[in-house]
Coordinates of C-alpha atoms and ligand atoms in Angstrom, one line a residue:
X16 CA 0.0 0.0 0.0
X17 CA 2.6 2.5 1.1
X18 CA 4.7 1.7 -1.9
X19 CA 1.9 2.4 -4.3
X20 CA 1.3 5.7 -2.6
X21 CA 5.0 6.5 -2.6
X22 CA 5.3 5.6 -6.3
X23 CA 2.3 7.7 -7.4
X24 CA 3.6 10.7 -5.4
X25 CA 7.1 10.3 -6.8
X26 CA 5.5 11.3 -10.1
X27 CA 3.5 14.1 -8.3
X28 CA 6.4 15.7 -6.6
X29 CA 9.5 14.9 -8.6
X30 CA 12.5 16.1 -6.8
X31 CA 10.5 18.3 -4.4
X32 CA 10.2 18.2 -0.7
X33 CA 7.7 15.4 -0.3
X34 CA 7.7 14.9 3.4
X35 CA 3.9 15.5 3.7
X36 CA 3.4 12.0 2.2
X37 CA 5.7 10.4 4.7
X38 CA 3.4 11.6 7.4
X39 CA 0.1 11.7 5.7
X40 CA -1.8 9.4 3.4
X41 CA -1.4 10.5 -0.2
X42 CA -3.8 9.0 -2.7
X43 CA -4.7 9.5 -6.4
X44 CA -8.4 9.2 -7.0
X45 CA -10.3 9.6 -10.2
X46 CA -11.0 13.2 -9.3
X47 CA -7.3 13.9 -8.6
X48 CA -4.9 13.6 -5.7
X49 CA -6.1 13.6 -2.1
X50 CA -3.9 14.1 0.9
X51 CA -5.2 12.8 4.2
X52 CA -3.5 14.1 7.3
X53 CA -6.3 13.2 9.8
X54 CA -4.9 12.9 13.3
X55 CA -1.2 13.0 12.5
X56 CA -0.3 15.3 15.5
X57 CA 0.7 18.0 13.0
X58 CA 0.0 21.2 15.0
X59 CA 0.6 24.4 13.3
X60 CA 4.3 24.3 12.7
X61 CA 4.5 21.1 10.9
X62 CA 1.7 22.1 8.5
X63 CA 3.7 25.2 7.7
X64 CA 6.7 23.1 6.9
X65 CA 5.2 21.1 4.2
X66 CA 5.7 22.4 0.7
X67 CA 2.0 22.3 -0.4
X68 CA 2.8 24.3 -3.4
X69 CA 5.0 21.8 -5.1
X70 CA 2.4 19.2 -4.5
X71 CA 0.0 21.1 -6.7
X72 CA 2.5 21.6 -9.5
X73 CA 1.9 18.6 -11.8
X74 CA -1.6 17.6 -11.0
X75 CA -4.0 19.8 -9.0
X76 CA -4.7 18.7 -5.6
X77 CA -8.4 17.8 -5.2
X78 CA -8.8 17.4 -1.5
X79 CA -6.8 18.2 1.6
X80 CA -7.7 16.8 5.0
X81 CA -6.2 18.3 8.1
X82 CA -8.8 17.2 10.6
X83 CA -7.9 16.5 14.3
X84 CA -4.4 18.0 14.5
X85 CA -4.8 20.8 17.1
X86 CA -4.1 23.4 14.4
X87 CA -4.3 26.9 15.8
X88 CA -3.1 28.9 12.8
X89 CA -3.4 28.0 9.2
X90 CA -0.5 28.1 6.6
X91 CA -2.5 30.7 4.7
X92 CA 0.2 31.7 2.2
X93 CA 0.6 28.1 1.0
X94 CA -3.0 27.1 1.1
X95 CA -4.2 30.0 -1.0
X96 CA -2.1 28.9 -3.9
X97 CA -3.9 25.5 -4.2
X98 CA -6.1 27.1 -6.9
X99 CA -8.0 24.0 -7.9
X100 CA -8.7 22.5 -4.5
X101 CA -12.3 21.2 -4.3
X102 CA -12.4 19.9 -0.7
X103 CA -10.8 21.3 2.5
X104 CA -11.4 19.5 5.8
X105 CA -10.2 21.5 8.8
X106 CA -12.5 19.9 11.3
X107 CA -11.5 19.1 14.9
X108 CA -8.8 21.7 15.3
X109 CA -8.5 24.8 17.4
X110 CA -9.2 27.5 14.8
X111 CA -11.0 30.5 16.0
X112 CA -11.2 32.4 12.8
X113 CA -12.0 31.8 9.1
X114 CA -9.7 33.8 7.0
X115 CA -11.4 35.5 4.0
X116 CA -8.1 35.0 2.2
X117 CA -8.6 31.3 1.9
X118 CA -12.1 31.7 0.4
X119 CA -11.0 34.5 -1.9
X120 CA -8.2 32.5 -3.4
X121 CA -9.6 29.0 -3.5
X122 CA -12.0 29.8 -6.3
X123 CA -12.9 26.2 -7.0
X124 CA -13.6 25.1 -3.4
X125 CA -16.8 23.3 -3.2
X126 CA -16.7 21.6 0.3
X127 CA -15.3 23.4 3.4
X128 CA -15.5 21.6 6.8
X129 CA -14.8 23.8 9.8
X130 CA -16.8 21.6 12.2
X131 CA -15.5 21.1 15.8
X132 CA -13.3 24.2 16.1
X133 CA -13.4 27.2 18.3
X134 CA -15.3 29.8 16.2
X135 CA -17.3 32.4 18.2
X136 CA -18.6 34.3 15.3
X137 CA -18.3 34.6 11.6
X138 CA -19.1 37.1 9.0
X139 CA -21.2 35.4 6.5
X140 CA -20.5 38.1 3.8
X141 CA -17.1 36.5 3.4
X142 CA -18.8 33.7 1.6
X143 CA -19.7 35.9 -1.3
X144 CA -16.2 35.5 -2.6
X145 CA -16.4 31.8 -2.5
X146 CA -18.4 31.5 -5.6
X147 CA -18.3 27.8 -6.0
X148 CA -18.7 26.7 -2.3
X149 CA -21.7 24.4 -2.2
X150 CA -21.2 22.6 1.2
X151 CA -20.1 24.3 4.3
X152 CA -19.9 22.7 7.8
X153 CA -19.8 24.9 10.8
X154 CA -21.3 22.5 13.3
X155 CA -19.9 22.0 16.8
X156 CA -18.4 25.5 17.3
X157 CA -19.4 28.2 19.8
X158 CA -21.1 30.7 17.6
X159 CA -23.8 32.8 18.9
X160 CA -23.9 35.1 16.0
X161 CA -23.5 34.9 12.2
X162 CA -22.8 38.5 11.2
X163 CA -23.5 40.0 7.8
X164 CA -21.4 43.0 7.3
X165 CA -22.3 43.6 3.7
X166 CA -25.9 43.7 2.5
X167 CA -25.7 42.5 -1.0
X168 CA -24.4 38.9 -0.6
X169 CA -25.6 35.7 -2.1
X170 CA -24.0 32.3 -2.2
X171 CA -24.5 29.1 -4.1
X172 CA -24.5 27.0 -0.9
X173 CA -26.6 23.9 -1.1
X174 CA -25.7 22.3 2.2
X175 CA -25.2 24.3 5.4
X176 CA -24.6 22.6 8.7
X177 CA -24.6 25.0 11.6
X178 CA -25.8 22.5 14.2
X179 CA -24.4 22.4 17.8
X180 CA -23.7 26.2 18.2
X181 CA -25.5 28.8 20.2
X182 CA -27.4 30.7 17.5
X183 CA -30.7 32.5 18.2
X184 CA -31.2 34.4 15.0
X185 CA -31.9 33.3 11.5
X186 CA -30.9 36.6 9.8
X187 CA -28.2 34.9 7.7
X188 CA -30.5 32.8 5.6
X189 CA -31.2 35.3 2.9
X190 CA -27.6 34.9 1.8
X191 CA -28.3 31.3 0.8
X192 CA -31.3 31.2 -1.4
X193 CA -30.2 27.9 -3.1
X194 CA -30.0 25.9 0.1
X195 CA -31.3 22.3 0.0
X196 CA -30.1 20.9 3.3
X197 CA -30.1 23.0 6.4
X198 CA -29.1 21.8 9.9
X199 CA -30.0 24.2 12.7
X200 CA -30.3 21.5 15.4
X201 CA -28.8 22.0 18.9
X202 CA -28.9 25.8 18.9
X203 CA -31.0 28.2 20.9
X204 CA -33.7 29.1 18.5
X205 CA -37.0 30.0 20.1
X206 CA -38.9 30.7 16.9
X207 CA -38.8 30.3 13.1
X208 CA -39.9 33.8 12.0
X209 CA -42.5 34.2 9.3
X210 CA -40.2 35.3 6.5
X211 CA -37.0 33.6 7.3
X212 CA -37.5 30.2 5.6
X213 CA -40.6 30.6 3.5
X214 CA -38.7 31.8 0.4
X215 CA -36.0 29.2 0.4
X216 CA -37.6 27.5 -2.6
X217 CA -35.1 24.7 -2.8
X218 CA -35.0 23.6 0.8
X219 CA -35.7 19.8 1.1
X220 CA -34.4 18.8 4.6
X221 CA -34.5 21.0 7.7
X222 CA -33.3 20.0 11.1
X223 CA -34.4 22.3 13.9
X224 CA -34.5 19.6 16.5
X225 CA -33.1 20.2 20.1
X226 CA -33.8 23.9 20.2
X227 CA -36.2 25.9 22.3
X228 CA -39.1 26.4 19.8
X229 CA -42.4 27.0 21.4
X230 CA -44.6 26.7 18.3
X231 CA -44.4 25.4 14.8
X232 CA -46.3 26.9 11.9
X233 CA -45.9 25.1 8.6
X234 CA -47.2 28.2 6.9
X235 CA -43.8 29.7 7.5
X236 CA -42.0 26.9 5.7
X237 CA -41.4 26.5 2.0
X238 CA -43.5 24.2 -0.1
X239 CA -40.3 22.4 -1.3
X240 CA -39.7 20.9 2.2
X241 CA -39.7 17.1 2.3
X242 CA -38.3 16.3 5.7
X243 CA -38.7 18.3 8.9
X244 CA -37.1 17.3 12.2
X245 CA -38.3 19.3 15.2
X246 CA -38.0 16.8 18.0
X247 CA -36.8 17.9 21.4
X248 CA -38.2 21.4 21.5
X249 CA -41.0 22.9 23.7
X250 CA -43.6 23.0 20.9
X251 CA -47.1 23.1 22.3
X252 CA -48.9 24.8 19.3
X253 CA -48.6 23.3 15.8
X254 CA -50.3 24.5 12.8
X255 CA -50.4 22.8 9.4
X256 CA -50.5 24.1 5.9
X257 CA -50.7 22.3 2.5
X258 CA -47.2 20.9 1.9
X259 CA -45.4 18.0 0.3
X260 CA -43.6 17.0 3.5
X261 CA -43.2 13.2 3.7
X262 CA -41.4 13.0 7.0
X263 CA -42.4 14.9 10.1
X264 CA -40.6 14.3 13.4
X265 CA -42.1 16.2 16.4
X266 CA -41.4 13.7 19.2
X267 CA -40.7 14.9 22.7
X268 CA -42.4 18.2 22.6
X269 CA -45.5 19.5 24.6
X270 CA -48.3 18.9 22.1
X271 CA -51.6 18.1 23.6
X272 CA -53.8 18.7 20.6
X273 CA -53.4 18.2 16.8
X274 CA -55.9 19.9 14.7
X275 CA -57.8 18.3 11.8
X276 CA -55.9 20.2 9.2
X277 CA -53.0 17.8 9.7
X278 CA -54.9 16.3 6.7
X279 CA -53.3 19.1 4.6
X280 CA -50.0 17.2 4.7
X281 CA -51.2 15.1 1.8
X282 CA -47.9 13.4 1.1
X283 CA -47.0 12.5 4.6
X284 CA -45.5 9.1 5.0
X285 CA -43.9 9.1 8.4
X286 CA -45.2 10.8 11.5
X287 CA -43.4 10.5 14.8
X288 CA -45.3 12.3 17.5
X289 CA -44.2 10.1 20.4
X290 CA -43.3 11.8 23.7
X291 CA -46.1 14.5 23.7
X292 CA -49.4 14.9 25.7
X293 CA -52.0 13.7 23.2
X294 CA -55.1 12.3 24.7
X295 CA -56.8 11.7 21.4
X296 CA -56.0 11.6 17.7
X297 CA -57.9 13.7 15.1
X298 CA -60.2 12.3 12.4
X299 CA -57.9 12.9 9.4
X300 CA -57.3 11.2 6.1
X301 CA -53.7 10.7 5.0
X302 CA -53.6 8.4 2.1
X303 CA -49.8 7.9 2.1
X304 CA -49.1 7.6 5.8
X305 CA -47.0 4.4 6.3
X306 CA -45.6 4.9 9.8
X307 CA -47.3 6.4 12.8
X308 CA -45.7 6.5 16.3
X309 CA -47.9 7.8 19.1
X310 CA -45.9 6.3 21.9
X311 CA -45.4 8.0 25.3
X312 CA -48.5 10.2 25.0
X313 CA -51.6 10.5 27.3
X314 CA -53.9 8.1 25.4
X315 CA -56.2 5.9 27.4
X316 CA -57.5 3.8 24.5
X317 CA -56.3 3.1 21.0
X318 CA -58.1 5.9 19.1
X319 CA -60.8 4.8 16.7
X320 CA -59.6 7.3 14.2
X321 CA -56.5 5.2 13.6
X322 CA -58.0 3.0 11.0
X323 CA -57.4 1.6 7.5
X324 CA -60.1 3.9 6.3
X325 CA -58.2 7.0 7.4
X326 CA -54.7 5.6 6.7
X327 CA -55.0 3.1 3.9
X328 CA -51.2 2.8 3.6
X329 CA -50.3 2.4 7.2
X330 CA -47.8 -0.4 7.8
X331 CA -46.2 0.5 11.2
X332 CA -48.1 1.6 14.2
X333 CA -46.5 2.0 17.6
X334 CA -48.4 3.0 20.7
X335 CA -46.1 2.1 23.6
X336 CA -45.9 4.0 27.0
X337 CA -49.4 5.4 27.1
X338 CA -52.0 5.1 29.8
X339 CA -54.1 2.5 27.9
X340 CA -56.9 0.8 29.9
X341 CA -56.9 -1.9 27.3
X342 CA -55.3 -2.4 23.9
X343 CA -58.5 -3.1 22.0
X344 CA -58.2 -2.2 18.3
X345 CA -61.5 -0.3 17.7
X346 CA -61.3 0.2 13.9
X347 CA -60.2 -2.1 11.2
X348 CA -56.4 -2.0 10.8
X349 CA -54.1 -4.0 8.6
X350 CA -50.4 -3.7 9.6
X351 CA -46.9 -5.1 9.2
X352 CA -45.8 -4.0 12.6
X353 CA -47.8 -3.4 15.8
X354 CA -46.1 -2.4 19.0
X355 CA -47.2 -1.9 22.6
X356 CA -44.5 -1.7 25.2
X357 CA -43.9 -0.1 28.6
X358 CA -47.6 0.2 29.5
X359 CA -48.5 -0.4 33.1
X360 CA -52.2 0.3 32.8
X361 CA -53.7 -2.8 31.2
X362 CA -53.9 -6.4 32.5
X363 CA -55.6 -8.4 29.9
X364 CA -55.8 -9.3 26.3
X365 CA -59.3 -10.8 25.7
X366 CA -61.1 -12.4 22.7
X367 CA -62.3 -9.0 21.5
X368 CA -58.9 -7.2 21.6
X369 CA -57.5 -8.0 18.2
X370 CA -60.6 -8.9 16.1
X371 CA -60.1 -5.8 14.0
X372 CA -56.3 -6.3 13.5
X373 CA -54.6 -8.3 10.9
X374 CA -51.7 -8.4 8.4
X375 CA -51.6 -6.3 5.3
X376 CA -52.6 -8.1 2.1
X377 CA -50.1 -10.8 1.0
X378 CA -48.0 -10.1 4.0
X379 CA -47.6 -11.0 7.6
X380 CA -47.6 -9.1 10.9
X381 CA -45.0 -8.6 13.6
X382 CA -46.6 -8.1 16.9
X383 CA -44.6 -6.9 20.0
X384 CA -46.4 -6.7 23.3
X385 CA -43.6 -6.6 25.8
X386 CA -42.5 -5.0 29.0
X387 CA -46.0 -4.4 30.2
X388 CA -45.6 -5.1 33.8
X389 CA -49.3 -5.8 34.7
X390 CA -50.2 -7.8 31.7
X391 CA -51.0 -11.2 33.1
X392 CA -53.9 -12.6 31.1
X393 CA -54.2 -13.5 27.5
X394 CA -57.2 -15.5 26.2
X395 CA -56.9 -18.3 23.8
X396 CA -57.0 -17.9 20.0
X397 CA -56.6 -14.1 20.0
X398 CA -54.1 -14.3 17.1
X399 CA -55.9 -17.1 15.3
X400 CA -57.1 -15.0 12.4
X401 CA -53.8 -13.4 11.6
X402 CA -50.8 -14.4 9.5
X403 CA -48.1 -13.9 12.1
X404 CA -44.4 -13.4 11.2
X405 CA -43.1 -12.8 14.7
X406 CA -44.7 -12.5 18.1
X407 CA -42.8 -10.9 21.0
X408 CA -44.6 -11.4 24.3
X409 CA -41.5 -11.1 26.5
X410 CA -41.1 -9.4 29.9
X411 CA -44.8 -9.2 30.7
X412 CA -46.5 -10.7 33.8
X413 CA -47.8 -13.9 32.4
X414 CA -47.7 -16.8 34.8
X415 CA -49.3 -19.1 32.3
X416 CA -50.4 -19.1 28.7
X417 CA -53.3 -21.0 27.1
X418 CA -52.1 -23.7 24.8
X419 CA -54.6 -22.6 22.1
X420 CA -52.8 -19.2 22.0
X421 CA -50.4 -20.5 19.4
X422 CA -53.0 -22.1 17.1
X423 CA -52.0 -19.3 14.7
X424 CA -51.7 -19.5 11.0
X425 CA -48.0 -19.4 10.5
X426 CA -47.4 -21.7 13.4
X427 CA -49.1 -24.5 11.7
X428 CA -46.9 -24.1 8.6
X429 CA -43.6 -25.7 7.8
X430 CA -41.4 -25.1 10.8
X431 CA -38.2 -25.5 8.9
X432 CA -39.1 -22.4 6.9
X433 CA -38.1 -20.5 10.0
X434 CA -40.2 -17.7 9.0
X435 CA -41.6 -16.8 12.3
X436 CA -40.3 -16.2 15.8
X437 CA -42.0 -16.4 19.2
X438 CA -40.4 -14.7 22.2
X439 CA -41.8 -15.6 25.6
X440 CA -38.8 -14.7 27.8
X441 CA -38.9 -12.8 31.0
X442 CA -42.3 -13.8 32.1
X443 CA -42.8 -15.3 35.6
X444 CA -44.3 -18.6 34.3
X445 CA -45.4 -21.0 37.0
X446 CA -44.5 -24.4 35.6
X447 CA -47.3 -26.8 36.3
X448 CA -49.0 -29.3 34.2
X449 CA -51.0 -26.8 32.2
X450 CA -47.8 -25.3 30.9
X451 CA -46.6 -28.7 29.9
X452 CA -47.6 -27.9 26.3
X453 CA -44.8 -25.3 26.1
X454 CA -42.3 -28.0 26.8
X455 CA -43.9 -30.5 24.5
X456 CA -44.7 -28.3 21.5
X457 CA -43.2 -24.9 21.6
X458 CA -39.7 -25.4 23.0
X459 CA -38.7 -28.0 20.5
X460 CA -39.8 -25.7 17.7
X461 CA -38.2 -22.6 19.2
X462 CA -35.1 -24.6 19.6
X463 CA -34.9 -25.1 15.8
X464 CA -35.9 -21.6 15.0
X465 CA -34.2 -19.4 17.5
X466 CA -32.4 -21.0 20.4
X467 CA -31.4 -17.7 22.0
X468 CA -35.1 -17.0 22.8
X469 CA -34.8 -19.9 25.3
X470 CA -32.1 -18.5 27.4
X471 CA -34.3 -16.6 29.7
X472 CA -37.4 -18.8 29.4
X473 CA -38.0 -20.7 32.5
Ligands
NAG19 C1 -20.7 18.2 9.7 O1 -19.7 17.8 10.6 C2 -20.2 16.9 11.6 C3 -19.1 16.6 12.6 O2 -17.9 16.3 11.9 C4 -20.8 15.7 11.0 O3 -21.4 14.8 11.9 C5 -21.9 16.1 10.0 O4 -22.4 15.0 9.3 C6 -21.4 17.1 8.9 N1 -22.5 17.6 8.2 C7 -22.7 17.4 6.9 C8 -23.9 18.0 6.3 O5 -22.0 16.6 6.3
NAG20 C1 -26.2 43.6 -5.6 O1 -25.7 42.6 -6.5 C2 -26.3 42.5 -7.7 C3 -25.8 41.2 -8.5 O2 -24.5 41.0 -8.1 C4 -26.1 43.8 -8.5 O3 -26.7 43.7 -9.8 C5 -26.6 45.0 -7.7 O4 -26.3 46.2 -8.3 C6 -26.0 45.0 -6.3 N1 -26.6 46.0 -5.5 C7 -25.9 46.8 -4.6 C8 -26.7 47.8 -3.8 O5 -24.7 46.7 -4.5
NAG21 C1 -27.3 17.9 9.8 O1 -28.3 17.5 8.9 C2 -27.8 17.0 7.7 C3 -28.9 16.8 6.7 O2 -29.6 17.9 6.5 C4 -26.9 15.8 7.9 O3 -26.3 15.3 6.7 C5 -25.9 16.1 8.9 O4 -25.2 14.9 9.3 C6 -26.5 16.7 10.2 N1 -25.4 17.1 11.1 C7 -25.1 16.6 12.3 C8 -24.1 17.1 13.1 O5 -25.8 15.6 12.7
NAG22 C1 -36.8 15.3 25.6 O1 -36.6 16.7 25.7 C2 -36.0 17.1 26.9 C3 -36.0 18.7 26.9 O2 -35.6 19.2 25.7 C4 -34.6 16.5 27.1 O3 -34.1 16.9 28.3 C5 -34.8 15.0 27.0 O4 -33.5 14.3 27.0 C6 -35.5 14.6 25.7 N1 -35.8 13.1 25.7 C7 -35.5 12.3 24.7 C8 -35.9 10.9 24.8 O5 -34.8 12.7 23.7
NAG23 C1 -55.7 24.7 11.1 O1 -56.6 24.5 12.2 C2 -56.4 25.4 13.3 C3 -57.3 25.0 14.4 O2 -58.5 24.5 13.9 C4 -56.6 26.8 12.8 O3 -56.3 27.7 13.8 C5 -55.7 27.1 11.6 O4 -55.9 28.4 11.1 C6 -55.9 26.1 10.5 N1 -54.9 26.3 9.5 C7 -55.2 26.3 8.2 C8 -54.1 26.5 7.2 O5 -56.4 26.1 7.8
NAG24 C1 -40.0 8.0 17.2 O1 -39.1 8.7 18.0 C2 -38.7 8.0 19.2 C3 -37.9 9.0 20.1 O2 -36.9 9.7 19.4 C4 -37.8 6.9 18.7 O3 -37.3 6.2 19.8 C5 -38.7 6.0 17.8 O4 -37.9 4.9 17.3 C6 -39.3 6.8 16.7 N1 -40.2 5.9 16.0 C7 -40.1 5.5 14.8 C8 -41.2 4.7 14.2 O5 -39.1 5.7 14.1
NAG25 C1 -53.4 13.1 30.9 O1 -54.6 12.5 31.2 C2 -55.0 12.5 32.5 C3 -56.3 11.7 32.7 O2 -56.8 11.2 31.5 C4 -55.3 14.0 32.9 O3 -55.7 14.1 34.2 C5 -54.0 14.8 32.7 O4 -54.2 16.1 32.9 C6 -53.5 14.6 31.2 N1 -52.2 15.3 31.2 C7 -52.0 16.1 30.2 C8 -50.6 16.8 30.2 O5 -52.8 16.4 29.3
NAG26 C1 -41.0 -9.2 10.9 O1 -40.2 -10.1 11.7 C2 -39.4 -10.9 10.9 C3 -38.7 -11.9 11.8 O2 -38.0 -11.2 12.8 C4 -38.4 -10.1 10.1 O3 -37.6 -10.9 9.3 C5 -39.2 -9.1 9.3 O4 -38.3 -8.2 8.6 C6 -40.1 -8.2 10.1 N1 -40.9 -7.4 9.3 C7 -40.8 -6.1 9.3 C8 -41.8 -5.3 8.4 O5 -40.0 -5.5 9.9
NAG27 C1 -40.6 -27.8 4.6 O1 -39.8 -26.8 3.9 C2 -38.6 -27.4 3.4 C3 -37.8 -26.3 2.7 O2 -38.7 -25.2 2.2 C4 -39.0 -28.5 2.4 O3 -37.8 -29.1 1.9 C5 -39.8 -29.6 3.1 O4 -40.2 -30.6 2.2 C6 -41.0 -28.9 3.8 N1 -41.7 -29.9 4.6 C7 -43.0 -30.1 4.6 C8 -43.6 -31.1 5.6 O5 -43.8 -29.4 3.9
NAG28 C1 -51.4 -24.0 36.7 O1 -51.3 -22.7 37.2 C2 -52.2 -21.8 36.6 C3 -51.9 -20.4 37.1 O2 -51.4 -20.3 38.4 C4 -53.6 -22.2 37.2 O3 -54.6 -21.3 36.7 C5 -53.9 -23.6 36.7 O4 -55.1 -24.0 37.2 C6 -52.8 -24.6 37.2 N1 -53.0 -25.9 36.5 C7 -52.8 -27.0 37.2 C8 -53.1 -28.2 36.4 O5 -52.5 -27.0 38.3

C-alpha cells in the first residue's frame, strides 16, 4: 500500500520536498490527488513546513484533509495557492477564525469543513467571494452570531450545517437562497420567524431539533420541504398548511392537541409524535401515511380514528408507553408492525382485543407486546385470524399461557421455513402441568428456529 502511494507521489512531486506523504496518506483518486492528514499530530508548525505548493504543481490537488491536528493557525500563504482545491477539511482543530483570504483565493472550493473548532462568530459576507462553495460545515463551534457585514451577498450554498452552536437568530438565511439541506439543530432558536425560511424554494431537509421552539407553523416553511425534524423542543402549538412533506418528526415536545388540518400534509409518509401529551387523535385522512408512532403520550384507549379507512397505507403503528386501559383495536387495521411496550395500565388481552387487526394483504404481521408489567392474562385464540411473522410477548407478567394461543396460522406451517419467531422470555411462568404444552410443543420448535429465545425462558 505504502509503496503504491509512494510511487504515485514520486510522479507528483519529482525532486521536491515530499515529506507530507511520509506523514500523511497520499492517494490518487479519479478526481485527482487527495492528501489525508487526519490525526497526525501535526499542529501548526508542521503544517507550515510542508511544501504544499509543489504538491500542486503537476496535478492539481483535489482534497486536503487536516482534521484533528490541534491546528491553531493555518498556513495561509501556502493554502491559498492551491487554486484548484475542491475539498478542504479543517474539522476538529483549534481554529477561532475563518480567513477571508482562503475563500478569496480558492476559487474552486466546493466543500469546506470547519466543524468542531473554536469559532465564536463569523461574517457570512465573506462567503460571497467563494463562488463555488456548495457545502459548508460549521457544526460544533461556539457561535452565537453569524454577522452579515455587507448587505448584497448571495452564495450558491446547497448544504449548510450550523448545528451544535448557540445561535438565536436566522438573519443569515437570505444569503443562501439555493440551500437544499439546512441543519440548525442543537442551537437556541425559540422561533422560526415568518419570513426567514418561506422563500427558500429549494429547501428539502430541515433539522431544527433540540432547540427551544415554542410553536411550529408550517405556513412559515417553504413548499419544497420534504423532511422536517423538530424533535426535542418545547412546541405546544402546531399548525399545518398544504405541503409536500413526507417525514415529520415532532417527538418529545409538549403537544396536547393536533388539529384536523393535519390532513393538509397530503404526502405525509412518516409521522413520529411520540413523547407528547396527546389524549386523542384527530379524524384525518392521510392516504400515504405508512408509519405512525404515538408512543409515550396520554392516550387511554387506541383511538378509533387510527384506521385503515383514514390511513390506507399504514404499515407500522407504535403505541407504547401510554395510559391504555386496554389495547383493543377499535377500527379495522391492517399492519406489518404493531407495537405496545412499557404500558403499566392494562392487565388483559381478551377475545375482543385484536378482532379488527390483521396483516396487510399478501404479507404477515410482527406483533410486539412486551415490558407491560401488569399484563397477566391472554385469552386463547386471540391471534388465530392473523398471519403472524413474529410474536414478542417477552417481559410481561404472564404466569401461564393458554395452549390454544399458538394455534396461529403461521405456526401450523412448515417449521423448517423458520419464517416466524416467538419470544416468551422474562415472564414469571409458573410451571405446572398446564404449561406442559410449552415444553412439549413450543420449546422443540423454538429450539430449531431461534435457540437464543430460550435463554431466559423458565
Ligand atoms: C458536519 O460535521 C459533523 C461533525 O464532523 C458531521 O457529523 C456532520 O455529518 C457534517 N454535516 C454534513 C452536512 O456533512
Ligand atoms: C447587488 O448585487 C447584484 C448582483 O450581483 C447587482 O446587480 C446589484 O447592483 C448589487 N446591489 C448593490 C446595492 O450593491
Ligand atoms: C445535519 O443535517 C444534515 C442533513 O440535512 C446531515 O447530513 C448532517 O449529518 C447533520 N449534522 C449533524 C451534526 O448531525
Ligand atoms: C426530551 O426533551 C427534553 C428537553 O428538551 C430532554 O431533556 C430529554 O432528554 C428529551 N428526551 C429524549 C428521549 O430525547
Ligand atoms: C388549522 O386549524 C387550526 C385550528 O383549527 C386553525 O387555527 C388554523 O388556522 C388552521 N390552518 C389552516 C391553514 O387552515
Ligand atoms: C420516534 O421517536 C422516538 C424518540 O426519538 C424513537 O425512539 C422511535 O424509534 C421513533 N419511531 C419510529 C417509528 O421511528
Ligand atoms: C393526561 O390524562 C389525565 C387523565 O386522562 C389527565 O388528568 C392529565 O391532565 C393529562 N395530562 C396532560 C398533560 O394532558
Ligand atoms: C418481521 O419479523 C421478521 C422476523 O423477525 C423479520 O424478518 C421481518 O423483517 C419483520 N418485518 C418487518 C416489516 O419489519
Ligand atoms: C418444509 O420446507 C422445506 C424447505 O422449504 C422443504 O424441503 C420440506 O419438504 C417442507 N416440509 C414439509 C412437511 O412441507
Ligand atoms: C397451573 O397454574 C395456573 C396459574 O397459576 C392455574 O390457573 C392452573 O389451574 C394450574 N393448573 C394446574 C393443572 O395446576
